[in-house]
mmCIF file of C-alpha atoms and ligand atoms in Angstrom:
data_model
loop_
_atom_site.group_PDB
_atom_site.id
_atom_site.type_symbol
_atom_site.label_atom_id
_atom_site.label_comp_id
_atom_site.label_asym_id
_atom_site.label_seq_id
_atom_site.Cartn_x
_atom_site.Cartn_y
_atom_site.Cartn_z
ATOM 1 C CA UNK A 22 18.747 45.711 -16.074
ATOM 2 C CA UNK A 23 18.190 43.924 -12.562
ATOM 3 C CA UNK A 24 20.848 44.896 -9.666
ATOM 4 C CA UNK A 25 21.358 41.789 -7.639
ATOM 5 C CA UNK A 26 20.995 42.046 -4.327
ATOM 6 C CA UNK A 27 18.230 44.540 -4.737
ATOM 7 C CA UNK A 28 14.709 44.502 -4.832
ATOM 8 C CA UNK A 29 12.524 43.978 -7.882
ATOM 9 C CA UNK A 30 9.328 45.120 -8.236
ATOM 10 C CA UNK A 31 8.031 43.398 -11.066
ATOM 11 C CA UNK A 32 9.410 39.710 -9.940
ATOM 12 C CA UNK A 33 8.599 41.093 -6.072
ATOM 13 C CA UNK A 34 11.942 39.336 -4.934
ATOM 14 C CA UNK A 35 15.686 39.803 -5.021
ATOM 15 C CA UNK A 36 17.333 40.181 -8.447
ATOM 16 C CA UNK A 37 19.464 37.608 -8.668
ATOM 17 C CA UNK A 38 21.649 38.070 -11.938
ATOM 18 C CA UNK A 39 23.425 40.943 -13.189
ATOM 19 C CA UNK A 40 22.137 40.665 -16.511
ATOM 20 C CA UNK A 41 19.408 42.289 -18.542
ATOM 21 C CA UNK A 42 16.555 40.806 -18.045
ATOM 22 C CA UNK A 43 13.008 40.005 -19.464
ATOM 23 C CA UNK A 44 10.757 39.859 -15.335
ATOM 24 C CA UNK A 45 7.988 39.148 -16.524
ATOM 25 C CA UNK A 46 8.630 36.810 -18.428
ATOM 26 C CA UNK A 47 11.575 35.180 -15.680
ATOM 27 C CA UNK A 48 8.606 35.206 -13.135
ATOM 28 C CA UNK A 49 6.387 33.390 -15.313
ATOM 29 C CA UNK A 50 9.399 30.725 -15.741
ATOM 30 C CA UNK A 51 9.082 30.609 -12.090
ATOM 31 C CA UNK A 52 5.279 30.091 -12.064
ATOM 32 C CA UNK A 53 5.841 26.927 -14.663
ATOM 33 C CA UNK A 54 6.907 24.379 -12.659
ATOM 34 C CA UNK A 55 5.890 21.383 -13.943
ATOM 35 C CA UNK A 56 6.783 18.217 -13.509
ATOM 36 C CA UNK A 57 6.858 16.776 -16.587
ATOM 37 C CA UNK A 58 8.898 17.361 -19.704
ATOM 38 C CA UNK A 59 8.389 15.989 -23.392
ATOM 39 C CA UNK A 60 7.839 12.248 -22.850
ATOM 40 C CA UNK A 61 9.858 12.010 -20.019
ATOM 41 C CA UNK A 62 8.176 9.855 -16.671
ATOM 42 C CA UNK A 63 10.664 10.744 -14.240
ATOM 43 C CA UNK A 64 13.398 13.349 -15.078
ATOM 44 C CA UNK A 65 11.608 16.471 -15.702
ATOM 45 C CA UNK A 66 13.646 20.451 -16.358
ATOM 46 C CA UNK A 67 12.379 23.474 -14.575
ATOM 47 C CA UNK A 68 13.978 26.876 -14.202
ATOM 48 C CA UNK A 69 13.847 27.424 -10.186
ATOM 49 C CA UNK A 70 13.758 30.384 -7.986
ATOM 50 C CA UNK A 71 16.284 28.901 -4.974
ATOM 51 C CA UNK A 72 18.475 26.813 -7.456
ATOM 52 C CA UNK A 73 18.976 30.114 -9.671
ATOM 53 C CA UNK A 74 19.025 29.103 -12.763
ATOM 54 C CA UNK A 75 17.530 25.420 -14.258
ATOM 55 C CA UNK A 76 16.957 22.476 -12.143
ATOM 56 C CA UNK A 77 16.612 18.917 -13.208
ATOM 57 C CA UNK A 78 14.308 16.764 -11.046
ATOM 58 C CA UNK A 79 13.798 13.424 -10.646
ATOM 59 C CA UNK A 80 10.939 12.020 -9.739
ATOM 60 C CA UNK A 81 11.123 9.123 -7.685
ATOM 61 C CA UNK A 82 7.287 8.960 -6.602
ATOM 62 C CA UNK A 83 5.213 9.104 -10.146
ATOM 63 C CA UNK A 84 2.263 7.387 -8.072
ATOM 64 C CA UNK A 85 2.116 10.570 -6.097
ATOM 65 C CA UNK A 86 2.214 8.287 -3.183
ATOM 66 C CA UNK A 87 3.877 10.610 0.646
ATOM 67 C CA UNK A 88 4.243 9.885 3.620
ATOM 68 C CA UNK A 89 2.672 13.927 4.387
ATOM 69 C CA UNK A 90 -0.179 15.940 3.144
ATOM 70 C CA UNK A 91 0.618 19.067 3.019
ATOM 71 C CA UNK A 92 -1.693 21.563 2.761
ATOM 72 C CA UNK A 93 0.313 23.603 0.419
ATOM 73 C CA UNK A 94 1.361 20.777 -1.732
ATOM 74 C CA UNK A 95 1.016 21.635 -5.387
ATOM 75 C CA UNK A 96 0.762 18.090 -6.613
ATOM 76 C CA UNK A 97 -2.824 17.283 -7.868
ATOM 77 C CA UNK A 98 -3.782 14.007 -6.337
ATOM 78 C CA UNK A 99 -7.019 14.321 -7.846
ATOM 79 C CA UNK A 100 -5.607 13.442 -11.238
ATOM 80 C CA UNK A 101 -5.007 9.631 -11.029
ATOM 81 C CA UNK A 102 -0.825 8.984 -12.000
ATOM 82 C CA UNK A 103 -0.001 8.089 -15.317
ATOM 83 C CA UNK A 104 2.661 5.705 -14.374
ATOM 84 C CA UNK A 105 3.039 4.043 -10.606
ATOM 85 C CA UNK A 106 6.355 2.339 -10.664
ATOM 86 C CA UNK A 107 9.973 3.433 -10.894
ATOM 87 C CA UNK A 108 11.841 1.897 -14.040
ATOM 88 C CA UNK A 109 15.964 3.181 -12.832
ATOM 89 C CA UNK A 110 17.263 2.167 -16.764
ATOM 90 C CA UNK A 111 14.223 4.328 -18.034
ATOM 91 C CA UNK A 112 15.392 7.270 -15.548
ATOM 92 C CA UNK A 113 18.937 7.143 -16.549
ATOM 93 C CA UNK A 114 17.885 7.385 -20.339
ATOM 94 C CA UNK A 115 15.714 10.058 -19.459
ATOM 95 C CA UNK A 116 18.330 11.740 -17.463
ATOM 96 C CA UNK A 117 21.098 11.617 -20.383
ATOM 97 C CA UNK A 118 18.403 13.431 -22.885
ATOM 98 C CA UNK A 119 17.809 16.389 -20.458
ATOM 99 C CA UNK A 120 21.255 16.884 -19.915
ATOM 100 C CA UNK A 121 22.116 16.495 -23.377
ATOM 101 C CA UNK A 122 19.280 19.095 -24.495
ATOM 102 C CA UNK A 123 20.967 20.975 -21.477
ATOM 103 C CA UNK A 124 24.505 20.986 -22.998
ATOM 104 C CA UNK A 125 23.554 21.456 -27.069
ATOM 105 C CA UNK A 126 21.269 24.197 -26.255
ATOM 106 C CA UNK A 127 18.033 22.892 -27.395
ATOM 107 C CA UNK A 128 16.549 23.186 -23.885
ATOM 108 C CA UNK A 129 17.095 27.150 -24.252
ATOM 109 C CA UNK A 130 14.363 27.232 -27.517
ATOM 110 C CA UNK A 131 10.826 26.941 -25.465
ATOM 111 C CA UNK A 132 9.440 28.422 -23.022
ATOM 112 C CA UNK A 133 10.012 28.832 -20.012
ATOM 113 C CA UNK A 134 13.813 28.365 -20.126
ATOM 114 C CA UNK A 135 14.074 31.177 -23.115
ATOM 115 C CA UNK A 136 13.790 33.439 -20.563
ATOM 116 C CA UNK A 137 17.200 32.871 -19.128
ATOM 117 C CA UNK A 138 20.089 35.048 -20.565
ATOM 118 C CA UNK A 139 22.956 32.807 -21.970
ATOM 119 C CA UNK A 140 24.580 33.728 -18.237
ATOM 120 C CA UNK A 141 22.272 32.276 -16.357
ATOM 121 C CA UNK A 142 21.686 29.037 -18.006
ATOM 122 C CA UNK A 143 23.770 25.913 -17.374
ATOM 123 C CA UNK A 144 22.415 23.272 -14.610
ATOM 124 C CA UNK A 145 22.326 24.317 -11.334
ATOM 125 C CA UNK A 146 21.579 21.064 -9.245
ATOM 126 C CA UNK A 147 19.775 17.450 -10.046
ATOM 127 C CA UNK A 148 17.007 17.205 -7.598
ATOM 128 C CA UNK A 149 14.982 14.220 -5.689
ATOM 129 C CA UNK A 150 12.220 16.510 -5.800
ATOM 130 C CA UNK A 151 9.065 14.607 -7.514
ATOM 131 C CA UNK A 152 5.420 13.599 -6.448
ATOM 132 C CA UNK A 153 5.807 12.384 -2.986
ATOM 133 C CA UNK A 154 9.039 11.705 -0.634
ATOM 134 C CA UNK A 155 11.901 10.799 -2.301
ATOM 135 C CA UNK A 156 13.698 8.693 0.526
ATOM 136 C CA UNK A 157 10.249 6.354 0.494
ATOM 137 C CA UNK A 158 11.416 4.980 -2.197
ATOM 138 C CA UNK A 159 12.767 1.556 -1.751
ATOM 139 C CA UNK A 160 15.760 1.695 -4.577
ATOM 140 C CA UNK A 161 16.471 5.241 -3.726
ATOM 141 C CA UNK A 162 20.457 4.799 -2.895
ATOM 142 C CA UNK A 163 20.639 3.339 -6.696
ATOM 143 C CA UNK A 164 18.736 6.551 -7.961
ATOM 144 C CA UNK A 165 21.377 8.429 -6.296
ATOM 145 C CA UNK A 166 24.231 6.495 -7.845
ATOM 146 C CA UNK A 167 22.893 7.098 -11.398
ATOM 147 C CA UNK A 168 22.516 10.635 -10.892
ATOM 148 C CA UNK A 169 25.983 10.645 -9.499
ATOM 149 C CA UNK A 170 26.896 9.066 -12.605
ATOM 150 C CA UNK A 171 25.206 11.025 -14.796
ATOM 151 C CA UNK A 172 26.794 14.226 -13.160
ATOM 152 C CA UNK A 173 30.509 12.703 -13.671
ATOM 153 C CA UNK A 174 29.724 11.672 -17.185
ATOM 154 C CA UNK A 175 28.994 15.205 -18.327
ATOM 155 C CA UNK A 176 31.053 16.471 -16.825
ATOM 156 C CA UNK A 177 28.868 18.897 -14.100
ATOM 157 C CA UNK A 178 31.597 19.586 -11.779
ATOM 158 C CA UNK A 179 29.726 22.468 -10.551
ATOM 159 C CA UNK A 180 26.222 20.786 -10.201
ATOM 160 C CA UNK A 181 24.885 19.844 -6.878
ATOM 161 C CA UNK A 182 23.451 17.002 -6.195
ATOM 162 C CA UNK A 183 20.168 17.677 -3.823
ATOM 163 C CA UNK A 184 17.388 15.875 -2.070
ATOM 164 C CA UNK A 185 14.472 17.756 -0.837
ATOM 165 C CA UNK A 186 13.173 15.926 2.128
ATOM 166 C CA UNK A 187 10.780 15.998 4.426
ATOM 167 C CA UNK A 188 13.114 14.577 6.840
ATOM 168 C CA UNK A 189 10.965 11.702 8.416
ATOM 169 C CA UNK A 190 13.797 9.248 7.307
ATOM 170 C CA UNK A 191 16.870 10.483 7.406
ATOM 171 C CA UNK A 192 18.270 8.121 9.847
ATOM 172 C CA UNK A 193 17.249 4.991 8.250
ATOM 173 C CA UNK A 194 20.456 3.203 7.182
ATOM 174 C CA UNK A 195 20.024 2.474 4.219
ATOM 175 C CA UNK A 196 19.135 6.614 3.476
ATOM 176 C CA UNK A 197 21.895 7.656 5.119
ATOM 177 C CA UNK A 198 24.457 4.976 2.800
ATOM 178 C CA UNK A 199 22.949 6.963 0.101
ATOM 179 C CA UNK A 200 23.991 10.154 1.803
ATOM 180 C CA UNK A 201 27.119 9.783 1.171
ATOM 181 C CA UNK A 202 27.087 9.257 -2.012
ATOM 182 C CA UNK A 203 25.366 12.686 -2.220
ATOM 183 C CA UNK A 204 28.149 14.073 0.072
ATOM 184 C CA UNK A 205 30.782 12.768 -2.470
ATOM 185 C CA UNK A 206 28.974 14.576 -5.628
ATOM 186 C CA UNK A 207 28.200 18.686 -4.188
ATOM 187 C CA UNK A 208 25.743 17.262 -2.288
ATOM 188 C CA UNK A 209 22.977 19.248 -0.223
ATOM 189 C CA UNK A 210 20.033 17.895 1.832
ATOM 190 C CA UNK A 211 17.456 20.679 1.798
ATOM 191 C CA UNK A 212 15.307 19.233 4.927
ATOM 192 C CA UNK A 213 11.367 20.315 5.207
ATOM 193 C CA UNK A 214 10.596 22.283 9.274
ATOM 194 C CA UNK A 215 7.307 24.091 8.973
ATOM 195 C CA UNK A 216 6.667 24.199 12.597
ATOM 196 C CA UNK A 217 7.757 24.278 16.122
ATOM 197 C CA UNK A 218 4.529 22.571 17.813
ATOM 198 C CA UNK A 219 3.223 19.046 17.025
ATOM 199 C CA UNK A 220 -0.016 20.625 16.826
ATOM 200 C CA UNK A 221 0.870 23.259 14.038
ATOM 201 C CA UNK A 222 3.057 20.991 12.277
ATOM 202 C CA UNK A 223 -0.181 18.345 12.061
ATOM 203 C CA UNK A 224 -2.379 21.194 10.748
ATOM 204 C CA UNK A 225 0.073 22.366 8.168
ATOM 205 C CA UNK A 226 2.097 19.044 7.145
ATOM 206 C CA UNK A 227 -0.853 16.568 7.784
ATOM 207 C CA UNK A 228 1.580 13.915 8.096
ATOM 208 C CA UNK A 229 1.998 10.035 9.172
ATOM 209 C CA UNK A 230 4.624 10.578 11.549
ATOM 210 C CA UNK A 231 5.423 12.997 14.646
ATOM 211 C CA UNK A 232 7.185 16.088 14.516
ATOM 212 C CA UNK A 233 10.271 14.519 16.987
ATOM 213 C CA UNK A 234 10.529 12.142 13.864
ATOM 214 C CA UNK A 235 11.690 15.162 11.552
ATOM 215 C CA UNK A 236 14.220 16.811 14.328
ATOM 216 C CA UNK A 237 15.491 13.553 14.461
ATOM 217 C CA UNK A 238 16.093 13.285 10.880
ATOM 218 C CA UNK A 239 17.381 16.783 10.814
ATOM 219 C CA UNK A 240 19.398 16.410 13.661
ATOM 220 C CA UNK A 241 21.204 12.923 12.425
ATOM 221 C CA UNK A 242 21.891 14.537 9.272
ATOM 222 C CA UNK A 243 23.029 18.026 10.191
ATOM 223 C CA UNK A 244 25.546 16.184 12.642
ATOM 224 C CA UNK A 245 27.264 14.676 9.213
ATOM 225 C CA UNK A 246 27.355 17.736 7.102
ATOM 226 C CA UNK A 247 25.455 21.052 7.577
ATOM 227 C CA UNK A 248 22.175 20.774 5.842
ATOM 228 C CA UNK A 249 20.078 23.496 3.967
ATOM 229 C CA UNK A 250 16.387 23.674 6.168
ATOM 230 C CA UNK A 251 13.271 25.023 4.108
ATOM 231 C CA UNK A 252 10.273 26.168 5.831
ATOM 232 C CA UNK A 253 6.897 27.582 4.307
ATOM 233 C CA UNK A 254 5.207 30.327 6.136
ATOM 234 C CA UNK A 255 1.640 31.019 4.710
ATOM 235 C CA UNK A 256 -1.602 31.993 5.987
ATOM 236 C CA UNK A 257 -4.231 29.216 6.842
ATOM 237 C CA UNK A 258 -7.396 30.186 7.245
ATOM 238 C CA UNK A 259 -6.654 33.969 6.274
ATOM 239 C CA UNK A 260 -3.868 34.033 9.694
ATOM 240 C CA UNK A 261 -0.431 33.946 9.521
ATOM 241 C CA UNK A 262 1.518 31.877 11.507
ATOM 242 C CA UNK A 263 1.151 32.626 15.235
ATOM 243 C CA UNK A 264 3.952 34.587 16.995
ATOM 244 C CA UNK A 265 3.805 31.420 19.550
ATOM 245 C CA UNK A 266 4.692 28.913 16.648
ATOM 246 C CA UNK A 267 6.930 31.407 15.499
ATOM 247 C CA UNK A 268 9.227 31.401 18.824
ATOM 248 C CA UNK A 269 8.291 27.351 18.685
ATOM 249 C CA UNK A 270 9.876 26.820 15.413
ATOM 250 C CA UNK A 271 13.260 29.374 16.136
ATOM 251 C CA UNK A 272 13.146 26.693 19.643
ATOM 252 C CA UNK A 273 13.862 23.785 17.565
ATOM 253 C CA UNK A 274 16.520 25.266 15.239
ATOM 254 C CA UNK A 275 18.524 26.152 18.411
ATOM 255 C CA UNK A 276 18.074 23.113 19.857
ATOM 256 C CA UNK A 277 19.378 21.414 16.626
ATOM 257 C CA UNK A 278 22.231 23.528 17.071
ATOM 258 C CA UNK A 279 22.845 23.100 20.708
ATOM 259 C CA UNK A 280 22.632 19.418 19.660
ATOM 260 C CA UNK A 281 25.642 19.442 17.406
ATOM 261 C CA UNK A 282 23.801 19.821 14.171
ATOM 262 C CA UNK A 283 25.331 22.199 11.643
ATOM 263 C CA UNK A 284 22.702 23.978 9.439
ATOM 264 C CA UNK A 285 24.107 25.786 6.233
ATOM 265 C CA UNK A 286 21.018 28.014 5.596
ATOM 266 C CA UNK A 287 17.453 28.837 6.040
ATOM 267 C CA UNK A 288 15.286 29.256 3.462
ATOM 268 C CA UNK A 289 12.409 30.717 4.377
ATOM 269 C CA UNK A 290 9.294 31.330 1.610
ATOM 270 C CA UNK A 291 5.718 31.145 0.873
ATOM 271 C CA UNK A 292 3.175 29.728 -1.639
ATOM 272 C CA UNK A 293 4.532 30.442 -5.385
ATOM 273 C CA UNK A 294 2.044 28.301 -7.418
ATOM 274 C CA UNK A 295 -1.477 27.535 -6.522
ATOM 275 C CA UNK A 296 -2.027 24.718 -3.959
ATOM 276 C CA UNK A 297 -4.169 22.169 -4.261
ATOM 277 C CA UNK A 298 -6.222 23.721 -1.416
ATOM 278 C CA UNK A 299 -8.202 26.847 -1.564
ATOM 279 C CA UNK A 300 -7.584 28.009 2.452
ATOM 280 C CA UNK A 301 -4.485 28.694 1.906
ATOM 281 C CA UNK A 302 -2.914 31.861 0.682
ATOM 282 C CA UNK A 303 0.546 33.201 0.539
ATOM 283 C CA UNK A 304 2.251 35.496 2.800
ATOM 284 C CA UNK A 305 2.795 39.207 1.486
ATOM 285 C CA UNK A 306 6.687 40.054 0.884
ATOM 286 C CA UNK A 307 6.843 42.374 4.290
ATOM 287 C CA UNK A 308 5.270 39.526 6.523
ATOM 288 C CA UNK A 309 7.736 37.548 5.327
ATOM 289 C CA UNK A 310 10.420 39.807 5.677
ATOM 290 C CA UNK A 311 9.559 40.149 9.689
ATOM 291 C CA UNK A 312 9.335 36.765 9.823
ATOM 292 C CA UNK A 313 13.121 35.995 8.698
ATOM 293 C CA UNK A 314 14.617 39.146 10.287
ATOM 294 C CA UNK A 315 12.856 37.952 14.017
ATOM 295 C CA UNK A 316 14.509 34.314 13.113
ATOM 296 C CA UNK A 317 17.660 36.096 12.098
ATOM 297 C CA UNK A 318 17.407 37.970 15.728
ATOM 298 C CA UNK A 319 17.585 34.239 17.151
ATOM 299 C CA UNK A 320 19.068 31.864 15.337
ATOM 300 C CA UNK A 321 22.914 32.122 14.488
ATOM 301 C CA UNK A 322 22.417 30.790 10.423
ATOM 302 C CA UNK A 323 21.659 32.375 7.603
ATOM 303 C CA UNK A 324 18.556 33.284 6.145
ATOM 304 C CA UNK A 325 17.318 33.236 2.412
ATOM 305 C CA UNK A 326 13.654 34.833 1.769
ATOM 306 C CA UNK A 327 11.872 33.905 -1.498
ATOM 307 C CA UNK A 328 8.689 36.100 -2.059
ATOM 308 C CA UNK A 329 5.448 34.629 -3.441
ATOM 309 C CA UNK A 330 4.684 34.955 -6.840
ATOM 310 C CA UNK A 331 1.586 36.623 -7.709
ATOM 311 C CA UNK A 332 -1.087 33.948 -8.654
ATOM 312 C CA UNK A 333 -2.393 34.068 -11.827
HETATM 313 S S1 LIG B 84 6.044 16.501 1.497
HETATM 314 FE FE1 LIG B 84 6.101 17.496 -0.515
HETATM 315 S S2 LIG B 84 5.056 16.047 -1.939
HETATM 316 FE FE2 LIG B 84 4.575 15.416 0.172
HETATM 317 S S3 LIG B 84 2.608 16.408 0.553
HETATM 318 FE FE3 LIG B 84 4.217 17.781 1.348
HETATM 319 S S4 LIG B 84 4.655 19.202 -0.325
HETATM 320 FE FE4 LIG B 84 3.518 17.465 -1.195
#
């Protein structure tokens, strides 16, 4: 039986259902995050660790094409993409058979969303969260209107609607239209930081823009709504993340702050799945712990810690 709240040693992170409960086989559920599902090019199911229960992503960059490269990123690039472009009437099909597998059950039969009790299942969020950057995408305020749509005609009152961003373009207009369409449907904007210097945040993120770029996005964005900032500590190299970068990166949270910005949480976590590159390793569960309870120290928002996963 897991307590929630408290920790568990088998999944090495906080319980987060009061339910009985098969760990090992919820942290392998984790672990299997692909995205694909049955024949599906763009709308893919995956039971996820910070939406707590199942998440349905779209994938708005099947060429694997981003604007960053970073060096955590679990997308293999190697692997030439099956499919390059987006087809928006394809995605909405795909979307209504996931969410109709969703509602009569036959998403609970396989692996790994078996190993949610019948309490924990029901959809948690529709995600932007594919191959690449979802805002890069030129028809991306239509993808959010279908998925708005989709939500409304099944009737997901409870679902949020999310985009996981690497915040380069938030302010571009026509990103922020779609914003709020996202801000009518439970929206949430869960924007990428992973450092406080332009030289740590080059080495980590190996992007195609500057770091001001992303506090700028942040910053427009947080001023409209409060918005959800995720940040992955790991070590590089075999080091963690320097107690300078550390103070850095608490710097430009405050300053967001200071700046009018409203953030609604911090989620702070390390490498769950293996990267595509070797050098990096995650962080163990009491680094990571220091690590959120000096940003807690400092920054007046709260923090969420999500443990690695042991790799297979
Ligand atoms: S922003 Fe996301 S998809 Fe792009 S390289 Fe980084 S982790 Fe990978």
């Amino acid at each position: 039986m897991g307590t929630p709240g408290r920790r568990c040693s088998k999944l090495r992170s906080i319980c987060l259902w009061p339910v009985a409960c098969s760990l090992m086989s919820l942290s392998e559920a984790y672990r299997r995050h692909e995205r694909r599902w049955a024949d599906n090019r763009y709308v893919y199911a995956v039971v996820s660790r910070r939406s707590r229960g199942v998440s349905v992503g779209v994938n708005l960059n099947p060429d694997k094409g981003c604007n960053f490269d970073c060096i955590y990123c679990q997308v293999d690039r190697t692997v030439p993409p099956a499919v390059r472009k987006v087809d928006l009437e394809r995605l909405e099909a795909e979307l209504d058979v996931v969410l109709s597998a969703e509602r009569d059950g036959s998403l609970y039969a396989a692996p790994p969303f078996d190993a949610l009790a019948p309490e924990q299942r029901g959809v948690r969020d529709i995600a932007f969260s594919g191959d690449g950057e979802p805002t890069t995408f030129p028809r991306f305020g239509e993808a959010v209107a279908l998925a708005a749509e989709a939500r409304r005609r099944f009737g997901l009152e409870r679902t949020k609607l999310v985009l996981i961003t690497d915040a380069a373009y938030l302010a571009k207009p026509t990103v922020r239209a779609a914003l709020t369409v996202l801000d009518a449907n439970n929206g949430e904007i869960w924007a990428k930081l992973d450092a406080g210097t332009e030289e740590y945040f080059r080495m980590v993120d190996r992007p195609n823009v500057r770091l001001q770029a992303v506090l700028d996005g942040i910053l427009d964005a947080a001023r409209v709504r409060p918005v959800v900032i995720q940040t992955l500590f790991m070590r590089v190299d075999g080091a963690p993340p320097p107690a300078a970068e550390l103070e850095a990166y608490t710097d430009r949270l405050k300053a967001i702050l200071a700046a009018g910005g409203r953030l609604k949480a911090l989620q702070i976590y390390t490498i769950a799945r293996q990267p595509a590159e070797r050098f990096v390793a995650p962080l163990a569960d009491g680094e990571l712990d220091a690590i959120a309870d000096s940003v807690r120290t400092r920054v007046p928002v709260p923090v969420e810690v999500y443990y690695g996963v042991p790799m297979l």
